[in-house]
PDB file of C-alpha atoms in Angstrom:
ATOM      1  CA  UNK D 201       8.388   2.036 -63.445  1.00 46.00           C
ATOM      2  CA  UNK D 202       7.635   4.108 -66.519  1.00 48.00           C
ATOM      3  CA  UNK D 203       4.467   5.553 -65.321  1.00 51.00           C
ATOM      4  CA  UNK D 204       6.155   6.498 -61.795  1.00 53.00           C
ATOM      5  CA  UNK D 205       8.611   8.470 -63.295  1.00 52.00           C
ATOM      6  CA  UNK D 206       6.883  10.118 -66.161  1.00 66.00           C
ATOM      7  CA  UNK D 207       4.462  10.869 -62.993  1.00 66.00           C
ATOM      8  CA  UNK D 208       7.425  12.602 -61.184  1.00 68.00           C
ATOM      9  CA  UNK D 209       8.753  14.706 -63.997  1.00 77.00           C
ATOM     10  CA  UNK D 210       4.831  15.635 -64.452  1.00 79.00           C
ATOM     11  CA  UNK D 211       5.549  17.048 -60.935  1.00 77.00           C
ATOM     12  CA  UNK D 212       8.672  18.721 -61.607  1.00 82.00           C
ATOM     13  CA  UNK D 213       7.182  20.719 -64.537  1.00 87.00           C
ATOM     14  CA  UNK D 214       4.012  21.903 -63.659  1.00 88.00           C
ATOM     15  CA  UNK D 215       4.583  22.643 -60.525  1.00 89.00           C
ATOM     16  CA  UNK D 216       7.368  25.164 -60.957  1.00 90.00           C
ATOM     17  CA  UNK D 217       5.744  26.098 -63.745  1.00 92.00           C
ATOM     18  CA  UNK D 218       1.974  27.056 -62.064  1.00 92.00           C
ATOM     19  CA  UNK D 219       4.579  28.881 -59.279  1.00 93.00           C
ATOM     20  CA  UNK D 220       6.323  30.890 -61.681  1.00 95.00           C
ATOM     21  CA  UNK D 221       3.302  32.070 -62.924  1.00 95.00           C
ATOM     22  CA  UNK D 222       2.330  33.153 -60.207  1.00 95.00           C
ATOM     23  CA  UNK D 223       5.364  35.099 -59.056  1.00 95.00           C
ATOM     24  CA  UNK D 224       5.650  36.377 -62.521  1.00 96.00           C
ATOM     25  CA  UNK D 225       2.127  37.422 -62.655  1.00 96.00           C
ATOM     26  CA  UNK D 226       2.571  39.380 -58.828  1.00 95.00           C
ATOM     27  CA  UNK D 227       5.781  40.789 -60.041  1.00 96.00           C
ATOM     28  CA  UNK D 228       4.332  42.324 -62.749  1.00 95.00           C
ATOM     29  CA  UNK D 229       1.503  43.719 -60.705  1.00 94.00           C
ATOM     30  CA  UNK D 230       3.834  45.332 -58.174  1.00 94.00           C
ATOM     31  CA  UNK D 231       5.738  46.974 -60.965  1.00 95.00           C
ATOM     32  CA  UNK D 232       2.328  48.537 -62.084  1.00 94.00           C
ATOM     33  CA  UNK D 233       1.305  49.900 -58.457  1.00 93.00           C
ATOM     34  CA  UNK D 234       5.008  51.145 -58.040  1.00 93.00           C
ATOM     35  CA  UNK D 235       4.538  53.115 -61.844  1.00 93.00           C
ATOM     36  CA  UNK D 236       1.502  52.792 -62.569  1.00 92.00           C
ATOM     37  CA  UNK D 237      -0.650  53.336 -59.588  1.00 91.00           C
ATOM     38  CA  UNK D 238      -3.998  54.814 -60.874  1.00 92.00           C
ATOM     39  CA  UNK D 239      -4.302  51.650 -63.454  1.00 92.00           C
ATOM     40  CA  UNK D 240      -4.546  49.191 -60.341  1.00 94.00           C
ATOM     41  CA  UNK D 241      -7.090  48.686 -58.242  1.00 94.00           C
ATOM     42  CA  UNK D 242      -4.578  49.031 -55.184  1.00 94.00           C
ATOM     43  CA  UNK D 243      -3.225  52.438 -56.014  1.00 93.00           C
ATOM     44  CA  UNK D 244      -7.261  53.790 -56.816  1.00 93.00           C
ATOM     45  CA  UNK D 245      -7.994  52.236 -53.061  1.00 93.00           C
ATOM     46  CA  UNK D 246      -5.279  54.157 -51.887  1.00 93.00           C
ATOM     47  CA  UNK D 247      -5.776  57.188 -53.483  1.00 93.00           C
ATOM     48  CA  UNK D 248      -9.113  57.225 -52.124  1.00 92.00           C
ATOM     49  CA  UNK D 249      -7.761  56.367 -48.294  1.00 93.00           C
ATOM     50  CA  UNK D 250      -5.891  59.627 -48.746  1.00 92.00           C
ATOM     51  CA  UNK D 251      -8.646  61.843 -49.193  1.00 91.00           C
ATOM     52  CA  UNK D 252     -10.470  59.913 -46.702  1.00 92.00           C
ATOM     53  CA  UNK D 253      -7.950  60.191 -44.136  1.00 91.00           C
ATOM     54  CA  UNK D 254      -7.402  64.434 -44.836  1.00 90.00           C
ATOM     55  CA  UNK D 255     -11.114  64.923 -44.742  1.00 89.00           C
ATOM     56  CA  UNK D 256     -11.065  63.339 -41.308  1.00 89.00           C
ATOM     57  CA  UNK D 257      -8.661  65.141 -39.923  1.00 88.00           C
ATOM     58  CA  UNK D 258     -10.322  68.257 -40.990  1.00 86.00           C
ATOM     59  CA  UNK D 259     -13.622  67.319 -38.716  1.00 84.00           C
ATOM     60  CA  UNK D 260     -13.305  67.930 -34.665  1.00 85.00           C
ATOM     61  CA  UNK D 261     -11.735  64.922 -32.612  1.00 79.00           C
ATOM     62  CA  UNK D 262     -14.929  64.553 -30.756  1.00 82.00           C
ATOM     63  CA  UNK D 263     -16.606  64.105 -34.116  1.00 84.00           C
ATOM     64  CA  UNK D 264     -14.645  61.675 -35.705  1.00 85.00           C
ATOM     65  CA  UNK D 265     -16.472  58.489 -34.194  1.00 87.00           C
ATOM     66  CA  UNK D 266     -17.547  56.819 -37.834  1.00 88.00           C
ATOM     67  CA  UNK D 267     -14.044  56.738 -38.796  1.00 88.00           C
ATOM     68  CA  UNK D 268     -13.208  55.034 -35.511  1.00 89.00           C
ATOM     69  CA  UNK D 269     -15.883  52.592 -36.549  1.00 92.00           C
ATOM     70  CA  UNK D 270     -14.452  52.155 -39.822  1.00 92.00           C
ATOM     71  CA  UNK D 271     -11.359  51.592 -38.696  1.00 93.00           C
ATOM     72  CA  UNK D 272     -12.415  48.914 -36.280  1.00 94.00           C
ATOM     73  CA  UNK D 273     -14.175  47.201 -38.846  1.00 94.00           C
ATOM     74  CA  UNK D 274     -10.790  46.624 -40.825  1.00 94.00           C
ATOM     75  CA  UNK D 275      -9.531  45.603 -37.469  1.00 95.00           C
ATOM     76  CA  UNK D 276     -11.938  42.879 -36.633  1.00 96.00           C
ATOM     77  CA  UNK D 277     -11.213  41.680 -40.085  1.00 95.00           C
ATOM     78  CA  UNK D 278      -7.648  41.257 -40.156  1.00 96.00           C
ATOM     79  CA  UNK D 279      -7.800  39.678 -36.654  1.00 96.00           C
ATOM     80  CA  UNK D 280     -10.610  37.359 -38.055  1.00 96.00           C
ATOM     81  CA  UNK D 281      -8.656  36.371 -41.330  1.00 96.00           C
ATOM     82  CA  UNK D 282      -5.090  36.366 -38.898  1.00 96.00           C
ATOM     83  CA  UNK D 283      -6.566  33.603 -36.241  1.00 96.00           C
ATOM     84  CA  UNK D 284      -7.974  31.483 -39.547  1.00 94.00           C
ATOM     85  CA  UNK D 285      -4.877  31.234 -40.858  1.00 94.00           C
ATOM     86  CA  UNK D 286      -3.081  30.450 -37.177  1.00 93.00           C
ATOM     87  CA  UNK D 287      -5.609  27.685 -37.049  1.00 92.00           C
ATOM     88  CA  UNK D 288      -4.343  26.166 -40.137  1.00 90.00           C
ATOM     89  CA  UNK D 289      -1.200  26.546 -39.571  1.00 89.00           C
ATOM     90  CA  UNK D 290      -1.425  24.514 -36.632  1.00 87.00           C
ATOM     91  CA  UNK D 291      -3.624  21.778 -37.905  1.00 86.00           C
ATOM     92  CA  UNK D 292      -0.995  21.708 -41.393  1.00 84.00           C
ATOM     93  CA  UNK D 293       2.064  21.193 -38.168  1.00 79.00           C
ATOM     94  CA  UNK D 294       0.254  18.976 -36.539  1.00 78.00           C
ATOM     95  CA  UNK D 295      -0.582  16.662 -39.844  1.00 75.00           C
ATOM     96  CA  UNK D 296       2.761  16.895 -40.886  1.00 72.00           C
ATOM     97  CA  UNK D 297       3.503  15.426 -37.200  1.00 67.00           C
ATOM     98  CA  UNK D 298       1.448  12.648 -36.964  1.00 67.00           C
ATOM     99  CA  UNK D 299       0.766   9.409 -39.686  1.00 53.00           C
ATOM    100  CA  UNK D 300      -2.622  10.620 -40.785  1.00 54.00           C
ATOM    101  CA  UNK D 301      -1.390  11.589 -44.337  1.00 52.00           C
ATOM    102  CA  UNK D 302      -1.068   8.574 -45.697  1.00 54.00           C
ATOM    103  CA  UNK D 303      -4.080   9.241 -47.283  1.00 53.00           C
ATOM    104  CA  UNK D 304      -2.213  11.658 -49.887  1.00 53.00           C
ATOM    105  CA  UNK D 305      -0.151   8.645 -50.980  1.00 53.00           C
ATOM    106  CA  UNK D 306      -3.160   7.162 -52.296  1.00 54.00           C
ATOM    107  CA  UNK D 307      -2.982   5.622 -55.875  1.00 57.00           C
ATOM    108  CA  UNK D 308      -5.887   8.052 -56.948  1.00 61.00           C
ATOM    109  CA  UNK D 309      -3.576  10.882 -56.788  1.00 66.00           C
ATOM    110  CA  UNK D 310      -1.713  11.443 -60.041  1.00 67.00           C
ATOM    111  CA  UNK D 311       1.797  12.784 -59.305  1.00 68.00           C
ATOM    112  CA  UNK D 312       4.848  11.928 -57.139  1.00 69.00           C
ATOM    113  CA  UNK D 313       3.532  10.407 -53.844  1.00 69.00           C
ATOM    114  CA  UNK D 314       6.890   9.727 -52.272  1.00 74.00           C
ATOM    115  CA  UNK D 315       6.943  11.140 -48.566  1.00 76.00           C
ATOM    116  CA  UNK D 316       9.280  13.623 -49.807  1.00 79.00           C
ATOM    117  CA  UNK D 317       7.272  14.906 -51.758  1.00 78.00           C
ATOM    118  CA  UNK D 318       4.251  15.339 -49.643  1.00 79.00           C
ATOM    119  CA  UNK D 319       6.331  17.050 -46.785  1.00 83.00           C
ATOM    120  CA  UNK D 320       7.519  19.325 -49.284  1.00 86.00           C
ATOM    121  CA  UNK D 321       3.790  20.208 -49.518  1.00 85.00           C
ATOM    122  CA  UNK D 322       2.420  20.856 -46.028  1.00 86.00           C
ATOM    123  CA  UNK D 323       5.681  22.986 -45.450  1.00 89.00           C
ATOM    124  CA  UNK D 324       5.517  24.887 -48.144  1.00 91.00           C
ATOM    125  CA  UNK D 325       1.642  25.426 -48.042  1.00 90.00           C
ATOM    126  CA  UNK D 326       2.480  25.822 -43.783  1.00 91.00           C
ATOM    127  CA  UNK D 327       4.844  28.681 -44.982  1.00 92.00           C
ATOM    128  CA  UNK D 328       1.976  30.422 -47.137  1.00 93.00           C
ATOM    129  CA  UNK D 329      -0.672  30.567 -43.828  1.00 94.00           C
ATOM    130  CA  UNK D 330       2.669  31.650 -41.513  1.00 94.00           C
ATOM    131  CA  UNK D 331       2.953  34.386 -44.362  1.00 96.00           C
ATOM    132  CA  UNK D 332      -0.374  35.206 -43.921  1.00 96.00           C
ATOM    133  CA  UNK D 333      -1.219  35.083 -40.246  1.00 96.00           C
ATOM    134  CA  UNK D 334       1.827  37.479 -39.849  1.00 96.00           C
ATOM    135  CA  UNK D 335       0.296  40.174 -42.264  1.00 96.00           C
ATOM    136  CA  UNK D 336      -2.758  40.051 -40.950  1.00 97.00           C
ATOM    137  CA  UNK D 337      -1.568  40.782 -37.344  1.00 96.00           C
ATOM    138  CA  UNK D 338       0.456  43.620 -39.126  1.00 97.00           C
ATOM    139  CA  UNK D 339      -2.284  44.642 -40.475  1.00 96.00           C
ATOM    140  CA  UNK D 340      -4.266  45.165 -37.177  1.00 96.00           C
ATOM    141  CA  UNK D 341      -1.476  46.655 -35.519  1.00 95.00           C
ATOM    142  CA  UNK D 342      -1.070  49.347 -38.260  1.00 95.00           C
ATOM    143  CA  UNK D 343      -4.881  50.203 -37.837  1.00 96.00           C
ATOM    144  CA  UNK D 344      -4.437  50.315 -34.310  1.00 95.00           C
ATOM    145  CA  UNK D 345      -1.952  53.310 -34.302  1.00 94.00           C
ATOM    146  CA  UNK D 346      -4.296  54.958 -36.792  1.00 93.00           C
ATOM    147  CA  UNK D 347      -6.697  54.392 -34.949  1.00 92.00           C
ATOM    148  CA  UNK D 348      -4.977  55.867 -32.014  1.00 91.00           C
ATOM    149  CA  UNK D 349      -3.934  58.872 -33.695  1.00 90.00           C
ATOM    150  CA  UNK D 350      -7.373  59.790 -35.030  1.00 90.00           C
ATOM    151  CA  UNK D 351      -8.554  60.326 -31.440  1.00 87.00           C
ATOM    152  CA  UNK D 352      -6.213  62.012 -30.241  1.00 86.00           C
ATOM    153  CA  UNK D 353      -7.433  65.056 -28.973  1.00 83.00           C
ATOM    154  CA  UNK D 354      -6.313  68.588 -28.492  1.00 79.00           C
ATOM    155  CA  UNK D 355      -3.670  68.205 -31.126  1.00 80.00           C
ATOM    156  CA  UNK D 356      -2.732  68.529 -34.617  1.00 83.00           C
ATOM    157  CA  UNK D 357      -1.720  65.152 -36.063  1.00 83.00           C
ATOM    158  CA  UNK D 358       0.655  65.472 -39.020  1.00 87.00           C
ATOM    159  CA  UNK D 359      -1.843  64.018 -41.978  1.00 88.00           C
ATOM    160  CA  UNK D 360       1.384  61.920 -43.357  1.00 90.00           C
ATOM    161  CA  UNK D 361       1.269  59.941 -40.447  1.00 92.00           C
ATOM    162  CA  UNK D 362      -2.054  59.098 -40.642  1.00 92.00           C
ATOM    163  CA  UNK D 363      -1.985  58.270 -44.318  1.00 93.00           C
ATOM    164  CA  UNK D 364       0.899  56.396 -44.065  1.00 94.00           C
ATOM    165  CA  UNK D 365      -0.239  54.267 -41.013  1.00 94.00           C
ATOM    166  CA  UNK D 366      -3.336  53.637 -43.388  1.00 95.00           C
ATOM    167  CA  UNK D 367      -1.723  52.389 -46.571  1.00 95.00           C
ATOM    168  CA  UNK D 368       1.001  50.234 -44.637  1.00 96.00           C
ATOM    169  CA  UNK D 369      -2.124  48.547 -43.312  1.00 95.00           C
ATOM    170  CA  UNK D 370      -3.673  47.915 -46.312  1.00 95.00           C
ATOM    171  CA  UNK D 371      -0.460  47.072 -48.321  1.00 95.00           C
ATOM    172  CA  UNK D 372      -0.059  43.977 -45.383  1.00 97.00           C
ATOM    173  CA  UNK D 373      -3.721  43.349 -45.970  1.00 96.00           C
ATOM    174  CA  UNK D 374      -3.197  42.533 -49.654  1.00 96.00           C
ATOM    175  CA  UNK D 375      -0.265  41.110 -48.917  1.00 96.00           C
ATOM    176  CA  UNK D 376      -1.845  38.446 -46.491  1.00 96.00           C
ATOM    177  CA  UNK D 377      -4.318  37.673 -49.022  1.00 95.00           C
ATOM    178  CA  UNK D 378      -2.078  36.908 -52.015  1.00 95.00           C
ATOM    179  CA  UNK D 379      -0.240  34.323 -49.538  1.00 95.00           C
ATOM    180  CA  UNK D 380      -3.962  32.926 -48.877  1.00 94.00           C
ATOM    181  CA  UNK D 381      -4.252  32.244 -53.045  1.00 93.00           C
ATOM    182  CA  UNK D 382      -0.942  30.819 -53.096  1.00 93.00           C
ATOM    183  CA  UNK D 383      -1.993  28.333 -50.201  1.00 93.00           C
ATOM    184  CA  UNK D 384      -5.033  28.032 -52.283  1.00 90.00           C
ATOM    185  CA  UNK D 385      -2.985  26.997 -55.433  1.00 90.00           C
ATOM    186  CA  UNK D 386      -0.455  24.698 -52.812  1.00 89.00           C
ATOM    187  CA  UNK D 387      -3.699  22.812 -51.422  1.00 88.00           C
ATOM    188  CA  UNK D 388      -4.607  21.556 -54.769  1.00 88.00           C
ATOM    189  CA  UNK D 389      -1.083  20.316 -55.086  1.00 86.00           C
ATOM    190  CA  UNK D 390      -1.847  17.847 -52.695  1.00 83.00           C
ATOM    191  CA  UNK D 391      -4.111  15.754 -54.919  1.00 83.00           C
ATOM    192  CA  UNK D 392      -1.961  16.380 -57.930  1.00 83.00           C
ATOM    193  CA  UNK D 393       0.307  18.777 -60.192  1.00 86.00           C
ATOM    194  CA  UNK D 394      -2.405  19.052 -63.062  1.00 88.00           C
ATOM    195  CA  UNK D 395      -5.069  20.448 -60.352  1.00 89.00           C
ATOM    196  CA  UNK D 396      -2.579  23.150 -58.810  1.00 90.00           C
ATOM    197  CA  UNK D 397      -1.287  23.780 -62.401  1.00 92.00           C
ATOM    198  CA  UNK D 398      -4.842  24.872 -63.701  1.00 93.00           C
ATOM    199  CA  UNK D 399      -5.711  26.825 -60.329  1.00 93.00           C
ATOM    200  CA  UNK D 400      -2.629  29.208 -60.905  1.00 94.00           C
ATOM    201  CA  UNK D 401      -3.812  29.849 -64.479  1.00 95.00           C
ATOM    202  CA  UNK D 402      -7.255  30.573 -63.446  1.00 95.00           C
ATOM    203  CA  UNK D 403      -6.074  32.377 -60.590  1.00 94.00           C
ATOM    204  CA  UNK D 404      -3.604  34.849 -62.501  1.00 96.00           C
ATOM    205  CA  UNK D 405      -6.736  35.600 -64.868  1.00 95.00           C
ATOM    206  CA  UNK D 406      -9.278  36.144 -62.486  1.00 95.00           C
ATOM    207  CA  UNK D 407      -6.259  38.251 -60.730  1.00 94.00           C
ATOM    208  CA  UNK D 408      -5.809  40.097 -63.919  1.00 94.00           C
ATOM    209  CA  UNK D 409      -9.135  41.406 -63.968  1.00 94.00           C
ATOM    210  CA  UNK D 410      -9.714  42.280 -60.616  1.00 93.00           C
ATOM    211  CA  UNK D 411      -6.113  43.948 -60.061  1.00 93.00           C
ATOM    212  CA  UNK D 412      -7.018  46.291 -63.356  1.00 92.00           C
ATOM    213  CA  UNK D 413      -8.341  49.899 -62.720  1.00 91.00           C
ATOM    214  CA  UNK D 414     -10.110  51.681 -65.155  1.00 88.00           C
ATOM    215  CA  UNK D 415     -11.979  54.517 -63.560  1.00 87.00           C
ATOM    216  CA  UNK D 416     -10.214  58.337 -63.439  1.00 87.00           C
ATOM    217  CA  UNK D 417      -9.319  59.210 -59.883  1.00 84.00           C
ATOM    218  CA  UNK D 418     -12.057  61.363 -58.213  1.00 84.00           C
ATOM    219  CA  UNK D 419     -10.959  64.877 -56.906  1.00 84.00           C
ATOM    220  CA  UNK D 420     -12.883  64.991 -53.288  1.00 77.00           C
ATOM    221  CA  UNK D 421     -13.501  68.691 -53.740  1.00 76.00           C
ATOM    222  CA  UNK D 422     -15.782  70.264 -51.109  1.00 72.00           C
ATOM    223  CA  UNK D 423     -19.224  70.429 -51.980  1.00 66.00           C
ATOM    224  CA  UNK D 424     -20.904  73.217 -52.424  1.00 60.00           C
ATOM    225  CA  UNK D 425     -23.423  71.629 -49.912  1.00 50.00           C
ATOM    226  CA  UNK D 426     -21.382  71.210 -47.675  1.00 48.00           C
ATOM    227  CA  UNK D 427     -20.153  74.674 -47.267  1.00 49.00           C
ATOM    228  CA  UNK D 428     -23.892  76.404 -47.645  1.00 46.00           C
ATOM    229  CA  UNK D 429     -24.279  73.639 -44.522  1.00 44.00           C
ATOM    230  CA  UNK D 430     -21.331  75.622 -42.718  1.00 48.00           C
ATOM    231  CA  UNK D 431     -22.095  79.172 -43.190  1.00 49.00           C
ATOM    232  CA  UNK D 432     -26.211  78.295 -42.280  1.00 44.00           C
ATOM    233  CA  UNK D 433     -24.742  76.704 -39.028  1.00 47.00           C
ATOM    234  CA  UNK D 434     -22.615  79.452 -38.346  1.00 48.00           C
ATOM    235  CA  UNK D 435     -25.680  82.081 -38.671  1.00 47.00           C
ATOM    236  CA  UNK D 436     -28.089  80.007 -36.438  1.00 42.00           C
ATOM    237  CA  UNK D 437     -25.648  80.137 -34.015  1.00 47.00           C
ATOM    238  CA  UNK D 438     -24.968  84.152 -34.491  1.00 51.00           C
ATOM    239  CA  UNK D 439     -28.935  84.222 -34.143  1.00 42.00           C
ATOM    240  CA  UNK D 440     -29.276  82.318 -31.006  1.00 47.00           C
ATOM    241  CA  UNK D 441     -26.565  83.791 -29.603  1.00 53.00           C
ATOM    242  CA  UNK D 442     -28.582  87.241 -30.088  1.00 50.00           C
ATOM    243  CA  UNK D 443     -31.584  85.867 -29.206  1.00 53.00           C
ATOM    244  CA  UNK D 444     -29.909  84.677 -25.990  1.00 55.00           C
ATOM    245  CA  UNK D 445     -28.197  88.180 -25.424  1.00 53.00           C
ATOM    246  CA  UNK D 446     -31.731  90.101 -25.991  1.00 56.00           C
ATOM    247  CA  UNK D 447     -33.538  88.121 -23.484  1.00 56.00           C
ATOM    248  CA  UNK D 448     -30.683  88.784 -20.984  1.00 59.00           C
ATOM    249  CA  UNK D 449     -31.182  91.995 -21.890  1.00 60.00           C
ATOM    250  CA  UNK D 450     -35.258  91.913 -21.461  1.00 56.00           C
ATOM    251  CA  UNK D 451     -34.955  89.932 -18.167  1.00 57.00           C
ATOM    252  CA  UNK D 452     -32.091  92.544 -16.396  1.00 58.00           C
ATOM    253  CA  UNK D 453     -34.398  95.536 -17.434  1.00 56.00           C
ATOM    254  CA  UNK D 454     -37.718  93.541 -15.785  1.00 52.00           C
ATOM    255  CA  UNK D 455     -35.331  93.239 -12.330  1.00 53.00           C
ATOM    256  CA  UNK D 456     -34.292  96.833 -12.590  1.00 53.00           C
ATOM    257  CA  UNK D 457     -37.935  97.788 -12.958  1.00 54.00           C
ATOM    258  CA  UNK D 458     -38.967  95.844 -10.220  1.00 52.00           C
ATOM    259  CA  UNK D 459     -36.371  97.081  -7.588  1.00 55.00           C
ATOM    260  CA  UNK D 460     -37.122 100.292  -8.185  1.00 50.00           C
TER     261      UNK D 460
END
């Protein structure tokens, strides 16, 4: 009876405990990307989206095909990451719905294995993938009307839309993937507080130094290249078009020759 309940309170405080760390942890993040964006990886990304997205709108709708490509990339992936995590969600509902899990009240796990306590598992680690799958399909749809707008031809697209299409993608990307290391952290809850309890602590480090941003925020000024690239183009074509006029020119006085 003693080792039962000293079991159960090991549930009660490591568990909150590894969750509160990682809230705390995420809440401190956001407050950096809201303040502090250039110190975070997620405000450099987006920073450099920006300058991505005005240099493509400066470039011809009919030559804006890699950027399409991009963007489908990003799209492929979200749907990719969105029908993993419907998958799981479904196979989580339909353990939860059957008697299969009886293997989680095993006497090998250390922690409370009441059938409370192991719905209160697969529903909250369910929740997590529900989280996810529905940022991920937010995710896609947000590329999708960036997408759309980048090839839209014949028309000058406001750049804030754009941009802004862009980053709320991305911000639902990130978002789907923190609910993927919380589900992460959850899983290992299943065979015990002390596993899910040293995954959030590893987690929130590994975080820590991923999330941090230490490079200075390029410019994206036009090369000099680039324009030298421009103005070269611009006088072949003056040339050919002079070329083209001269042997109009040649070729009219031939006929005139001739009829005469």
């Amino acid at each position: 009876m003693g080792l039962t309940l000293k079991e159960e309170l090991l549930d009660f405080f490591l568990v909150p405990s590894g969750i509160l760390l990682m809230l705390g942890y995420h809440l401190f993040h956001l407050h950096r990307c809201l303040h502090l964006p250039n110190t975070t990886i997620i405000g450099y990304e987006n920073h450099n989206k920006k300058a991505w997205v005005r240099r493509i709108l400066e470039v011809e709708a009919k030559d804006r095909g890699q950027a399409l490509t991009v963007i489908n990339g990003n799209i492929s992936a979200a749907i990719s990451l969105a029908s993993i995590s419907l998958a799981l969600s479904s196979l989580i509902g339909a353990w939860i719905g059957s008697a299969s899990h009886n293997i989680f009240l095993s006497s090998n796990i250390y922690g409370n294995k009441s059938s409370t306590a192991v719905y209160i598992k697969f529903i909250t680690l369910l929740s997590c993938f529900l989280v996810a799958f529905g940022c991920f399909v937010q995710t896609a749809s947000c590329f999708v009307n960036a997408n759309f707008l980048i090839s839209m031809p014949n028309c000058e697209i406001p750049t804030s839309h754009v941009e802004n299409a862009i980053i709320r993608g991305s911000n639902y990307w990130v978002i789907g993937l923190r609910s993927l290391f919380f589900a992460s952290n959850l899983l290992l809850w299943i065979f015990g507080p002390i596993p899910m309890f040293v995954c959030s602590v590893i987690t929130v480090v590994v975080l820590h130094n991923l999330d941090r941003n230490t490079t200075p925020l390029p410019n994206f000024t036009k090369t000099p290249a680039s324009h030298h690239s421009k103005e070269s183009g611009k006088e072949m074509t003056t040339v050919t078009s002079a070329n083209d006029h001269r042997q109009r020119s040649e070729m009219d006085g031939a006929e005139h020759q001739a009829s005469t």
